[in-house]
PDB file of C-alpha atoms in Angstrom:
ATOM      1  CA  ALA A   1      85.194  87.408-133.407  1.00 40.00           C
ATOM      2  CA  GLY A   2      82.388  84.961-132.924  1.00 41.00           C
ATOM      3  CA  GLY A   3      84.543  82.108-134.209  1.00 42.00           C
ATOM      4  CA  GLY A   4      87.200  83.023-131.742  1.00 40.00           C
ATOM      5  CA  ARG A   5      84.729  82.952-128.920  1.00 35.00           C
ATOM      6  CA  CYS A   6      83.552  79.575-130.042  1.00 40.00           C
ATOM      7  CA  ARG A   7      87.190  78.333-130.340  1.00 37.00           C
ATOM      8  CA  ALA A   8      88.153  79.652-126.988  1.00 38.00           C
ATOM      9  CA  ARG A   9      85.079  78.138-125.361  1.00 40.00           C
ATOM     10  CA  GLY A  10      85.421  74.646-126.913  1.00 44.00           C
ATOM     11  CA  ALA A  11      89.090  74.294-127.968  1.00 46.00           C
ATOM     12  CA  SER A  12      91.665  72.034-126.101  1.00 48.00           C
ATOM     13  CA  PRO A  13      94.390  73.578-123.865  1.00 51.00           C
ATOM     14  CA  PRO A  14      97.853  74.259-125.237  1.00 51.00           C
ATOM     15  CA  ARG A  15     100.428  71.403-125.429  1.00 52.00           C
ATOM     16  CA  VAL A  16     102.437  72.508-122.402  1.00 44.00           C
ATOM     17  CA  MET A  17      99.388  72.638-120.239  1.00 49.00           C
ATOM     18  CA  ARG A  18      98.280  69.220-121.454  1.00 51.00           C
ATOM     19  CA  LEU A  19     101.675  67.766-120.514  1.00 44.00           C
ATOM     20  CA  ALA A  20     101.495  69.323-117.062  1.00 45.00           C
ATOM     21  CA  MET A  21      98.052  67.930-116.512  1.00 50.00           C
ATOM     22  CA  VAL A  22      99.203  64.453-117.532  1.00 45.00           C
ATOM     23  CA  CYS A  23     102.147  64.589-115.081  1.00 45.00           C
ATOM     24  CA  VAL A  24     100.250  65.988-112.147  1.00 45.00           C
ATOM     25  CA  SER A  25      97.018  64.008-112.378  1.00 52.00           C
ATOM     26  CA  PRO A  26      98.425  60.631-110.963  1.00 50.00           C
ATOM     27  CA  LEU A  27     100.097  62.386-108.003  1.00 45.00           C
ATOM     28  CA  PRO A  28      97.177  62.042-105.568  1.00 47.00           C
ATOM     29  CA  LEU A  29      97.019  58.307-106.250  1.00 46.00           C
ATOM     30  CA  LEU A  30     100.742  57.863-105.666  1.00 45.00           C
ATOM     31  CA  VAL A  31     100.737  59.964-102.510  1.00 45.00           C
ATOM     32  CA  GLY A  32      97.688  58.180-101.169  1.00 50.00           C
ATOM     33  CA  SER A  33      99.263  54.751-101.609  1.00 49.00           C
ATOM     34  CA  ALA A  34     102.486  55.775 -99.827  1.00 50.00           C
ATOM     35  CA  VAL A  35     101.008  57.516 -96.744  1.00 51.00           C
ATOM     36  CA  PRO A  36      99.110  55.266 -94.254  1.00 54.00           C
ATOM     37  CA  ARG A  37      95.534  56.066 -93.761  1.00 59.00           C
ATOM     38  CA  ARG A  38      94.342  57.373 -90.383  1.00 61.00           C
ATOM     39  CA  PRO A  39      91.807  55.038 -88.766  1.00 59.00           C
ATOM     40  CA  PRO A  40      88.371  56.411 -88.310  1.00 61.00           C
ATOM     41  CA  ALA A  41      87.833  58.131 -85.012  1.00 62.00           C
ATOM     42  CA  ARG A  42      85.836  56.133 -82.432  1.00 62.00           C
ATOM     43  CA  ALA A  43      82.867  57.585 -80.760  1.00 60.00           C
ATOM     44  CA  PRO A  44      83.775  58.816 -77.250  1.00 61.00           C
ATOM     45  CA  VAL A  45      82.820  56.416 -74.429  1.00 52.00           C
ATOM     46  CA  PRO A  46      80.745  58.029 -71.693  1.00 55.00           C
ATOM     47  CA  ALA A  47      82.561  58.501 -68.389  1.00 55.00           C
ATOM     48  CA  VAL A  48      80.035  56.364 -66.533  1.00 48.00           C
ATOM     49  CA  ALA A  49      80.509  53.416 -68.885  1.00 49.00           C
ATOM     50  CA  ARG A  50      84.284  53.840 -68.736  1.00 51.00           C
ATOM     51  CA  ALA A  51      84.270  53.746 -64.939  1.00 49.00           C
ATOM     52  CA  ALA A  52      82.136  50.609 -64.927  1.00 46.00           C
ATOM     53  CA  TRP A  53      84.441  48.600 -67.167  1.00 45.00           C
ATOM     54  CA  GLU A  54      87.902  49.976 -66.494  1.00 50.00           C
ATOM     55  CA  VAL A  55      90.112  50.198 -63.428  1.00 48.00           C
ATOM     56  CA  PRO A  56      92.282  53.309 -63.111  1.00 53.00           C
ATOM     57  CA  GLY A  57      95.697  52.378 -64.380  1.00 51.00           C
ATOM     58  CA  GLY A  58      94.564  48.977 -65.753  1.00 53.00           C
ATOM     59  CA  PRO A  59      94.028  47.708 -69.266  1.00 61.00           C
ATOM     60  CA  GLY A  60      90.315  47.044 -68.903  1.00 65.00           C
ATOM     61  CA  VAL A  61      88.029  44.205 -68.046  1.00 63.00           C
ATOM     62  CA  GLN A  62      90.853  41.722 -67.358  1.00 68.00           C
ATOM     63  CA  ARG A  63      92.461  44.042 -64.819  1.00 72.00           C
ATOM     64  CA  ALA A  64      89.125  44.621 -63.118  1.00 73.00           C
ATOM     65  CA  ALA A  65      88.474  40.869 -62.832  1.00 73.00           C
ATOM     66  CA  ALA A  66      91.958  40.246 -61.437  1.00 75.00           C
ATOM     67  CA  ALA A  67      91.564  43.031 -58.899  1.00 78.00           C
ATOM     68  CA  SER A  68      88.195  41.671 -57.765  1.00 79.00           C
ATOM     69  CA  LEU A  69      89.592  38.151 -57.389  1.00 82.00           C
ATOM     70  CA  GLY A  70      92.586  39.422 -55.442  1.00 83.00           C
ATOM     71  CA  ALA A  71      90.385  41.415 -53.092  1.00 84.00           C
ATOM     72  CA  ALA A  72      88.172  38.371 -52.486  1.00 84.00           C
ATOM     73  CA  LEU A  73      91.170  36.163 -51.692  1.00 83.00           C
ATOM     74  CA  LEU A  74      92.569  38.740 -49.295  1.00 84.00           C
ATOM     75  CA  ALA A  75      89.214  38.940 -47.522  1.00 83.00           C
ATOM     76  CA  VAL A  76      89.077  35.136 -47.139  1.00 81.00           C
ATOM     77  CA  LEU A  77      92.643  34.982 -45.811  1.00 84.00           C
ATOM     78  CA  ALA A  78      91.941  37.790 -43.358  1.00 77.00           C
ATOM     79  CA  ALA A  79      88.836  35.992 -42.073  1.00 75.00           C
ATOM     80  CA  LEU A  80      90.754  32.730 -41.637  1.00 77.00           C
ATOM     81  CA  TRP A  81      93.536  34.534 -39.784  1.00 69.00           C
ATOM     82  CA  ARG A  82      91.085  36.221 -37.412  1.00 68.00           C
ATOM     83  CA  ARG A  83      89.402  32.895 -36.713  1.00 66.00           C
ATOM     84  CA  LEU A  84      92.691  31.110 -36.085  1.00 64.00           C
ATOM     85  CA  ARG A  85      93.951  33.917 -33.873  1.00 59.00           C
ATOM     86  CA  GLY A  86      90.686  33.863 -31.915  1.00 54.00           C
ATOM     87  CA  ARG A  87      90.959  30.115 -31.359  1.00 51.00           C
ATOM     88  CA  ARG A  88      94.546  30.444 -30.193  1.00 50.00           C
ATOM     89  CA  GLY A  89      93.532  33.242 -27.862  1.00 48.00           C
ATOM     90  CA  ARG A  90      90.694  31.227 -26.388  1.00 48.00           C
ATOM     91  CA  ARG A  91      92.946  28.190 -26.018  1.00 49.00           C
ATOM     92  CA  ALA A  92      95.614  30.284 -24.336  1.00 50.00           C
ATOM     93  CA  GLN A  93      93.034  31.698 -21.921  1.00 64.00           C
ATOM     94  CA  ALA A  94      91.673  28.252 -20.956  1.00 78.00           C
ATOM     95  CA  PRO A  95      92.786  27.454 -17.381  1.00 89.00           C
ATOM     96  CA  PRO A  96      95.525  24.806 -17.279  1.00 92.00           C
ATOM     97  CA  PRO A  97      95.330  21.870 -14.869  1.00 95.00           C
ATOM     98  CA  PRO A  98      96.356  22.745 -11.322  1.00 95.00           C
ATOM     99  CA  GLU A  99      99.956  21.947 -10.435  1.00 96.00           C
ATOM    100  CA  ALA A 100     101.640  21.567  -7.074  1.00 96.00           C
ATOM    101  CA  GLU A 101     104.735  19.784  -5.851  1.00 96.00           C
ATOM    102  CA  VAL A 102     104.107  16.220  -4.716  1.00 97.00           C
ATOM    103  CA  PRO A 103     106.053  15.183  -1.595  1.00 96.00           C
ATOM    104  CA  GLU A 104     108.070  11.988  -1.573  1.00 94.00           C
ATOM    105  CA  GLY A 105     105.947  10.610   1.237  1.00 95.00           C
ATOM    106  CA  TYR A 106     102.702  10.403  -0.761  1.00 97.00           C
ATOM    107  CA  ARG A 107     100.394   7.540   0.182  1.00 98.00           C
ATOM    108  CA  ALA A 108      98.143   7.291  -2.866  1.00 98.00           C
ATOM    109  CA  ALA A 109      97.864   8.507  -6.434  1.00 98.00           C
ATOM    110  CA  GLY A 110      95.180   8.862  -9.074  1.00 98.00           C
ATOM    111  CA  VAL A 111      94.778  10.056 -12.642  1.00 98.00           C
ATOM    112  CA  LEU A 112      92.282  12.328 -14.352  1.00 98.00           C
ATOM    113  CA  PHE A 113      92.096  11.816 -18.098  1.00 98.00           C
ATOM    114  CA  TYR A 114      90.300  14.639 -19.871  1.00 98.00           C
ATOM    115  CA  SER A 115      89.713  16.233 -23.271  1.00 97.00           C
ATOM    116  CA  ARG A 116      89.138  19.776 -24.506  1.00 96.00           C
ATOM    117  CA  ASP A 117      86.741  21.166 -27.091  1.00 95.00           C
ATOM    118  CA  LYS A 118      87.628  23.520 -29.968  1.00 93.00           C
ATOM    119  CA  ALA A 119      87.385  26.525 -27.660  1.00 92.00           C
ATOM    120  CA  GLY A 120      89.965  25.002 -25.310  1.00 94.00           C
ATOM    121  CA  ASP A 121      87.561  24.284 -22.448  1.00 95.00           C
ATOM    122  CA  VAL A 122      87.455  20.940 -20.635  1.00 96.00           C
ATOM    123  CA  SER A 123      84.726  18.913 -22.336  1.00 97.00           C
ATOM    124  CA  HIS A 124      85.001  15.385 -20.882  1.00 98.00           C
ATOM    125  CA  VAL A 125      86.537  13.830 -17.783  1.00 98.00           C
ATOM    126  CA  LEU A 126      87.129  10.109 -17.304  1.00 98.00           C
ATOM    127  CA  LEU A 127      85.573   8.752 -14.125  1.00 98.00           C
ATOM    128  CA  GLY A 128      84.522   5.258 -13.152  1.00 97.00           C
ATOM    129  CA  VAL A 129      81.466   3.597 -11.638  1.00 97.00           C
ATOM    130  CA  GLU A 130      82.273   1.427  -8.641  1.00 96.00           C
ATOM    131  CA  GLU A 131      80.318  -0.023  -5.754  1.00 94.00           C
ATOM    132  CA  ARG A 132      81.805   1.245  -2.514  1.00 91.00           C
ATOM    133  CA  LYS A 133      80.849   1.589   1.104  1.00 90.00           C
ATOM    134  CA  VAL A 134      80.183   5.269   1.749  1.00 89.00           C
ATOM    135  CA  PRO A 135      78.729   7.338   4.615  1.00 87.00           C
ATOM    136  CA  LEU A 136      75.070   7.903   3.846  1.00 85.00           C
ATOM    137  CA  ARG A 137      75.183  11.411   5.285  1.00 84.00           C
ATOM    138  CA  ASP A 138      77.510  12.401   2.421  1.00 81.00           C
ATOM    139  CA  LEU A 139      74.760  11.364   0.035  1.00 80.00           C
ATOM    140  CA  GLY A 140      71.947  12.979   1.996  1.00 78.00           C
ATOM    141  CA  GLN A 141      70.426   9.579   2.733  1.00 81.00           C
ATOM    142  CA  GLY A 142      70.508   9.429   6.534  1.00 81.00           C
ATOM    143  CA  SER A 143      73.177   8.061   8.863  1.00 85.00           C
ATOM    144  CA  GLY A 144      75.421   5.031   8.887  1.00 89.00           C
ATOM    145  CA  THR A 145      77.202   3.492   5.918  1.00 90.00           C
ATOM    146  CA  ALA A 146      76.050   1.435   2.964  1.00 89.00           C
ATOM    147  CA  LYS A 147      77.277   0.186  -0.372  1.00 92.00           C
ATOM    148  CA  ARG A 148      76.402   2.462  -3.242  1.00 92.00           C
ATOM    149  CA  ARG A 149      77.467   2.770  -6.856  1.00 94.00           C
ATOM    150  CA  VAL A 150      79.444   5.990  -6.999  1.00 95.00           C
ATOM    151  CA  LEU A 151      81.622   7.951  -9.433  1.00 97.00           C
ATOM    152  CA  LEU A 152      85.327   8.421  -8.778  1.00 97.00           C
ATOM    153  CA  PHE A 153      88.517   8.825 -10.763  1.00 98.00           C
ATOM    154  CA  PRO A 154      90.949   5.864 -10.826  1.00 97.00           C
ATOM    155  CA  GLN A 155      93.086   5.964  -7.685  1.00 97.00           C
ATOM    156  CA  GLY A 156      94.811   3.671  -5.242  1.00 97.00           C
ATOM    157  CA  LYS A 157      97.479   3.183  -2.610  1.00 97.00           C
ATOM    158  CA  ARG A 158     101.190   3.322  -3.207  1.00 98.00           C
ATOM    159  CA  GLU A 159     103.117   0.048  -3.578  1.00 97.00           C
ATOM    160  CA  PRO A 160     106.796  -0.419  -2.649  1.00 96.00           C
ATOM    161  CA  HIS A 161     107.831  -1.239  -6.218  1.00 96.00           C
ATOM    162  CA  ASP A 162     106.229   1.894  -7.759  1.00 97.00           C
ATOM    163  CA  ARG A 163     108.698   4.167  -9.568  1.00 95.00           C
ATOM    164  CA  GLY A 164     106.891   7.283  -8.385  1.00 96.00           C
ATOM    165  CA  PHE A 165     103.414   8.723  -8.078  1.00 97.00           C
ATOM    166  CA  VAL A 166     102.818   8.666 -11.856  1.00 97.00           C
ATOM    167  CA  ASP A 167     103.653   4.971 -11.863  1.00 98.00           C
ATOM    168  CA  THR A 168     101.271   4.449  -8.948  1.00 98.00           C
ATOM    169  CA  ALA A 169      98.494   6.243 -10.823  1.00 98.00           C
ATOM    170  CA  ARG A 170      99.179   4.228 -13.970  1.00 98.00           C
ATOM    171  CA  ARG A 171      99.227   0.889 -12.170  1.00 98.00           C
ATOM    172  CA  GLU A 172      95.990   1.575 -10.311  1.00 98.00           C
ATOM    173  CA  TYR A 173      94.254   2.706 -13.493  1.00 98.00           C
ATOM    174  CA  VAL A 174      95.259  -0.439 -15.391  1.00 97.00           C
ATOM    175  CA  GLU A 175      94.373  -2.755 -12.497  1.00 97.00           C
ATOM    176  CA  GLU A 176      90.943  -1.201 -12.020  1.00 96.00           C
ATOM    177  CA  THR A 177      89.852  -0.700 -15.647  1.00 96.00           C
ATOM    178  CA  ALA A 178      92.125  -2.929 -17.813  1.00 96.00           C
ATOM    179  CA  ASP A 179      92.782   0.215 -19.899  1.00 96.00           C
ATOM    180  CA  PRO A 180      90.219  -0.401 -22.702  1.00 96.00           C
ATOM    181  CA  TRP A 181      91.454   2.542 -24.835  1.00 96.00           C
ATOM    182  CA  GLY A 182      95.225   2.357 -24.327  1.00 96.00           C
ATOM    183  CA  LEU A 183      95.424   5.565 -22.313  1.00 97.00           C
ATOM    184  CA  ALA A 184      98.106   4.178 -20.005  1.00 96.00           C
ATOM    185  CA  ASP A 185     100.696   4.561 -22.776  1.00 95.00           C
ATOM    186  CA  SER A 186     100.754   8.321 -22.194  1.00 94.00           C
ATOM    187  CA  LEU A 187     101.541   7.773 -18.523  1.00 96.00           C
ATOM    188  CA  GLU A 188     104.278   5.271 -19.341  1.00 95.00           C
ATOM    189  CA  GLU A 189     105.918   7.701 -21.769  1.00 94.00           C
ATOM    190  CA  ALA A 190     105.973  10.353 -19.049  1.00 93.00           C
ATOM    191  CA  ILE A 191     107.500   7.880 -16.587  1.00 93.00           C
ATOM    192  CA  THR A 192     110.271   6.782 -18.950  1.00 93.00           C
ATOM    193  CA  GLY A 193     111.042  10.312 -20.132  1.00 91.00           C
ATOM    194  CA  LYS A 194     109.870   9.756 -23.725  1.00 92.00           C
ATOM    195  CA  ALA A 195     107.289  12.524 -23.218  1.00 90.00           C
ATOM    196  CA  PRO A 196     107.218  15.689 -21.085  1.00 90.00           C
ATOM    197  CA  GLN A 197     106.173  15.464 -17.472  1.00 92.00           C
ATOM    198  CA  LEU A 198     102.415  15.560 -16.967  1.00 96.00           C
ATOM    199  CA  PRO A 199     100.743  18.242 -14.830  1.00 96.00           C
ATOM    200  CA  SER A 200     100.123  16.969 -11.323  1.00 97.00           C
ATOM    201  CA  THR A 201      98.892  18.355  -8.037  1.00 98.00           C
ATOM    202  CA  TRP A 202      98.858  17.397  -4.390  1.00 98.00           C
ATOM    203  CA  TYR A 203      95.644  16.722  -2.467  1.00 97.00           C
ATOM    204  CA  ALA A 204      96.782  16.979   1.116  1.00 96.00           C
ATOM    205  CA  ASP A 205      93.503  15.852   2.712  1.00 95.00           C
ATOM    206  CA  ALA A 206      93.959  12.362   1.261  1.00 95.00           C
ATOM    207  CA  LYS A 207      97.776  12.516   0.985  1.00 97.00           C
ATOM    208  CA  MET A 208      97.206  11.749  -2.677  1.00 98.00           C
ATOM    209  CA  ALA A 209      98.949  12.870  -5.858  1.00 98.00           C
ATOM    210  CA  VAL A 210      96.653  13.470  -8.839  1.00 98.00           C
ATOM    211  CA  VAL A 211      97.994  13.374 -12.406  1.00 98.00           C
ATOM    212  CA  PHE A 212      96.226  15.190 -15.272  1.00 98.00           C
ATOM    213  CA  CYS A 213      96.508  13.697 -18.750  1.00 97.00           C
ATOM    214  CA  GLU A 214      94.864  15.278 -21.810  1.00 96.00           C
ATOM    215  CA  VAL A 215      93.651  13.046 -24.657  1.00 96.00           C
ATOM    216  CA  PRO A 216      92.306  14.110 -28.077  1.00 95.00           C
ATOM    217  CA  GLU A 217      88.609  14.903 -28.190  1.00 96.00           C
ATOM    218  CA  ARG A 218      88.131  12.642 -31.220  1.00 95.00           C
ATOM    219  CA  ASP A 219      89.351   9.659 -29.161  1.00 94.00           C
ATOM    220  CA  VAL A 220      86.685  10.366 -26.570  1.00 95.00           C
ATOM    221  CA  LEU A 221      83.954  10.661 -29.193  1.00 93.00           C
ATOM    222  CA  GLU A 222      85.056   7.380 -30.799  1.00 92.00           C
ATOM    223  CA  SER A 223      85.296   5.497 -27.491  1.00 92.00           C
ATOM    224  CA  GLY A 224      81.584   4.779 -27.184  1.00 91.00           C
ATOM    225  CA  GLY A 225      81.264   6.725 -23.945  1.00 93.00           C
ATOM    226  CA  ALA A 226      81.980   3.866 -21.527  1.00 94.00           C
ATOM    227  CA  GLY A 227      84.222   0.852 -21.217  1.00 94.00           C
ATOM    228  CA  PRO A 228      82.877  -2.696 -21.530  1.00 92.00           C
ATOM    229  CA  ALA A 229      81.200  -4.257 -18.530  1.00 89.00           C
ATOM    230  CA  ASN A 230      83.464  -6.715 -16.733  1.00 89.00           C
ATOM    231  CA  GLN A 231      82.521  -8.259 -13.422  1.00 85.00           C
ATOM    232  CA  ALA A 232      86.161  -9.067 -12.698  1.00 89.00           C
ATOM    233  CA  LEU A 233      87.105  -5.389 -12.694  1.00 92.00           C
ATOM    234  CA  PRO A 234      86.218  -3.097  -9.784  1.00 92.00           C
ATOM    235  CA  LEU A 235      85.801   0.034 -11.911  1.00 95.00           C
ATOM    236  CA  ARG A 236      83.893   0.586 -15.144  1.00 96.00           C
ATOM    237  CA  PRO A 237      85.282   3.699 -16.860  1.00 97.00           C
ATOM    238  CA  VAL A 238      82.892   6.244 -18.333  1.00 97.00           C
ATOM    239  CA  TRP A 239      83.475   9.607 -20.001  1.00 98.00           C
ATOM    240  CA  VAL A 240      81.474  12.278 -18.175  1.00 98.00           C
ATOM    241  CA  GLN A 241      80.577  15.567 -19.813  1.00 97.00           C
ATOM    242  CA  SER A 242      82.123  18.458 -17.947  1.00 96.00           C
ATOM    243  CA  ALA A 243      78.800  20.314 -18.084  1.00 95.00           C
ATOM    244  CA  GLU A 244      77.274  17.620 -15.864  1.00 95.00           C
ATOM    245  CA  LEU A 245      80.174  17.876 -13.443  1.00 95.00           C
ATOM    246  CA  ARG A 246      79.897  21.661 -13.331  1.00 94.00           C
ATOM    247  CA  ARG A 247      76.189  21.428 -12.623  1.00 92.00           C
ATOM    248  CA  ALA A 248      76.748  19.095  -9.684  1.00 90.00           C
ATOM    249  CA  LEU A 249      79.786  20.929  -8.308  1.00 90.00           C
ATOM    250  CA  ALA A 250      78.158  24.366  -8.584  1.00 85.00           C
ATOM    251  CA  SER A 251      75.351  23.280  -6.280  1.00 75.00           C
ATOM    252  CA  THR A 252      75.354  24.810  -2.812  1.00 65.00           C
ATOM    253  CA  ALA A 253      73.865  21.658  -1.312  1.00 66.00           C
ATOM    254  CA  ALA A 254      75.895  20.103   1.483  1.00 59.00           C
ATOM    255  CA  THR A 255      75.477  16.604   0.068  1.00 61.00           C
ATOM    256  CA  SER A 256      76.621  15.144  -3.225  1.00 63.00           C
ATOM    257  CA  MET A 257      74.380  15.701  -6.230  1.00 81.00           C
ATOM    258  CA  ASP A 258      73.937  12.901  -8.733  1.00 91.00           C
ATOM    259  CA  VAL A 259      75.817  13.204 -12.011  1.00 94.00           C
ATOM    260  CA  LYS A 260      74.332  12.121 -15.317  1.00 95.00           C
ATOM    261  CA  THR A 261      76.415   9.659 -17.371  1.00 96.00           C
ATOM    262  CA  SER A 262      75.774   7.305 -20.272  1.00 95.00           C
ATOM    263  CA  LEU A 263      75.442   4.510 -17.687  1.00 96.00           C
ATOM    264  CA  GLY A 264      72.919   6.347 -15.511  1.00 95.00           C
ATOM    265  CA  TRP A 265      72.859   8.786 -12.594  1.00 95.00           C
ATOM    266  CA  PHE A 266      75.436   8.369  -9.807  1.00 95.00           C
ATOM    267  CA  PRO A 267      76.680  10.453  -6.867  1.00 93.00           C
ATOM    268  CA  LEU A 268      80.328  11.420  -6.599  1.00 94.00           C
ATOM    269  CA  PHE A 269      82.485   9.482  -4.180  1.00 93.00           C
ATOM    270  CA  PRO A 270      83.130  11.795  -1.183  1.00 91.00           C
ATOM    271  CA  VAL A 271      86.929  11.977  -1.682  1.00 93.00           C
ATOM    272  CA  THR A 272      86.506  12.644  -5.404  1.00 95.00           C
ATOM    273  CA  ARG A 273      83.838  15.269  -4.782  1.00 93.00           C
ATOM    274  CA  ARG A 274      85.934  17.144  -2.222  1.00 93.00           C
ATOM    275  CA  PHE A 275      88.963  17.105  -4.513  1.00 96.00           C
ATOM    276  CA  LEU A 276      86.948  18.405  -7.483  1.00 96.00           C
ATOM    277  CA  GLN A 277      85.560  21.169  -5.266  1.00 93.00           C
ATOM    278  CA  THR A 278      88.980  22.630  -4.476  1.00 95.00           C
ATOM    279  CA  ALA A 279      89.432  26.141  -5.861  1.00 94.00           C
ATOM    280  CA  ALA A 280      92.137  25.229  -8.398  1.00 95.00           C
ATOM    281  CA  VAL A 281      90.187  22.299  -9.842  1.00 96.00           C
ATOM    282  CA  LEU A 282      86.985  24.340 -10.028  1.00 95.00           C
ATOM    283  CA  ARG A 283      88.794  26.997 -12.067  1.00 95.00           C
ATOM    284  CA  TRP A 284      90.175  24.309 -14.356  1.00 96.00           C
ATOM    285  CA  LEU A 285      86.690  22.888 -14.906  1.00 95.00           C
ATOM    286  CA  GLY A 286      85.240  26.335 -15.532  1.00 92.00           C
ATOM    287  CA  VAL A 287      83.129  26.579 -12.378  1.00 88.00           C
ATOM    288  CA  ALA A 288      82.919  30.144 -11.081  1.00 77.00           C
ATOM    289  CA  PRO A 289      83.809  30.798  -7.429  1.00 66.00           C
ATOM    290  CA  ARG A 290      80.873  30.839  -5.055  1.00 60.00           C
ATOM    291  CA  GLY A 291      80.940  34.613  -4.790  1.00 48.00           C
ATOM    292  CA  ALA A 292      80.692  35.036  -8.576  1.00 44.00           C
ATOM    293  CA  ARG A 293      78.274  32.287  -9.552  1.00 41.00           C
ATOM    294  CA  GLY A 294      75.188  34.428  -9.635  1.00 38.00           C
ATOM    295  CA  GLY A 295      72.439  32.165 -10.899  1.00 36.00           C
ATOM    296  CA  ALA A 296      74.250  28.968 -10.031  1.00 35.00           C
ATOM    297  CA  ARG A 297      72.412  28.649  -6.714  1.00 35.00           C
ATOM    298  CA  GLY A 298      70.034  25.735  -6.698  1.00 35.00           C
ATOM    299  CA  THR A 299      70.991  24.504 -10.171  1.00 34.00           C
ATOM    300  CA  GLY A 300      71.831  21.021  -8.915  1.00 38.00           C
ATOM    301  CA  ARG A 301      69.076  18.425  -8.910  1.00 39.00           C
ATOM    302  CA  ARG A 302      68.734  14.866  -7.836  1.00 42.00           C
ATOM    303  CA  ARG A 303      68.149  11.879 -10.007  1.00 43.00           C
ATOM    304  CA  PRO A 304      64.439  11.621 -10.910  1.00 38.00           C
TER     305      PRO A 304
END
């Protein structure tokens, strides 16, 4: 009995069982090599970190960067559109030059060249310095007449061979200034029909037609401010800032106030001053009507 216990405790298993063990023992290795292994589970990402790096519906950081760039571009385009629309609105609201029908029996004609700033407002007006005999009472200098250097826009009487009032204005401008910047080409194009008709108005007090011709602001800034001095010419052209004109025209003084130019201080020629003080021209220049000026009273001053 004791030997049997010892045999049962230390003896090998029967032959059938040994064969089964030999056949079954490699099975886990074979099964393991045929079935793909499951990757190890990743640690869960906190919701806060996930929100910081991922966009809902996007693949991750790349989608977030693309979305941010797209939003920035849209914001820039929207800002540019608002700015462009605002400029167009301001330009559309800027008063156009006054227009009125010119009768066939006009006696004189003149031209006002001007430029506009980025906001669409009149920024410069071309006038000329000329020595003329003027009534001193119009200048607040007593009675009688005397020769004074005054500011006026190019103007002159009609000639029989003129093709119309625009041609008269062009001819007078060239004769008086020699056209140092080639501005007369715009008038010629309007005369020959190569360009649209220019705005013009009728100043009945002087039986004079006045043509308005806009030039680019950059041309004014590159002109040097004034034409060259020439004793053979009656008029020396000078670009006058509209702010200086508004200051002088807004004055309630009965006499002409001096206007500051790059050539010095000069009063406006009486005919030019009265034309610029008409309601339509004042609106075009941006001068408020007398009833709406407010603090404009007494803003004019004389040359020191």
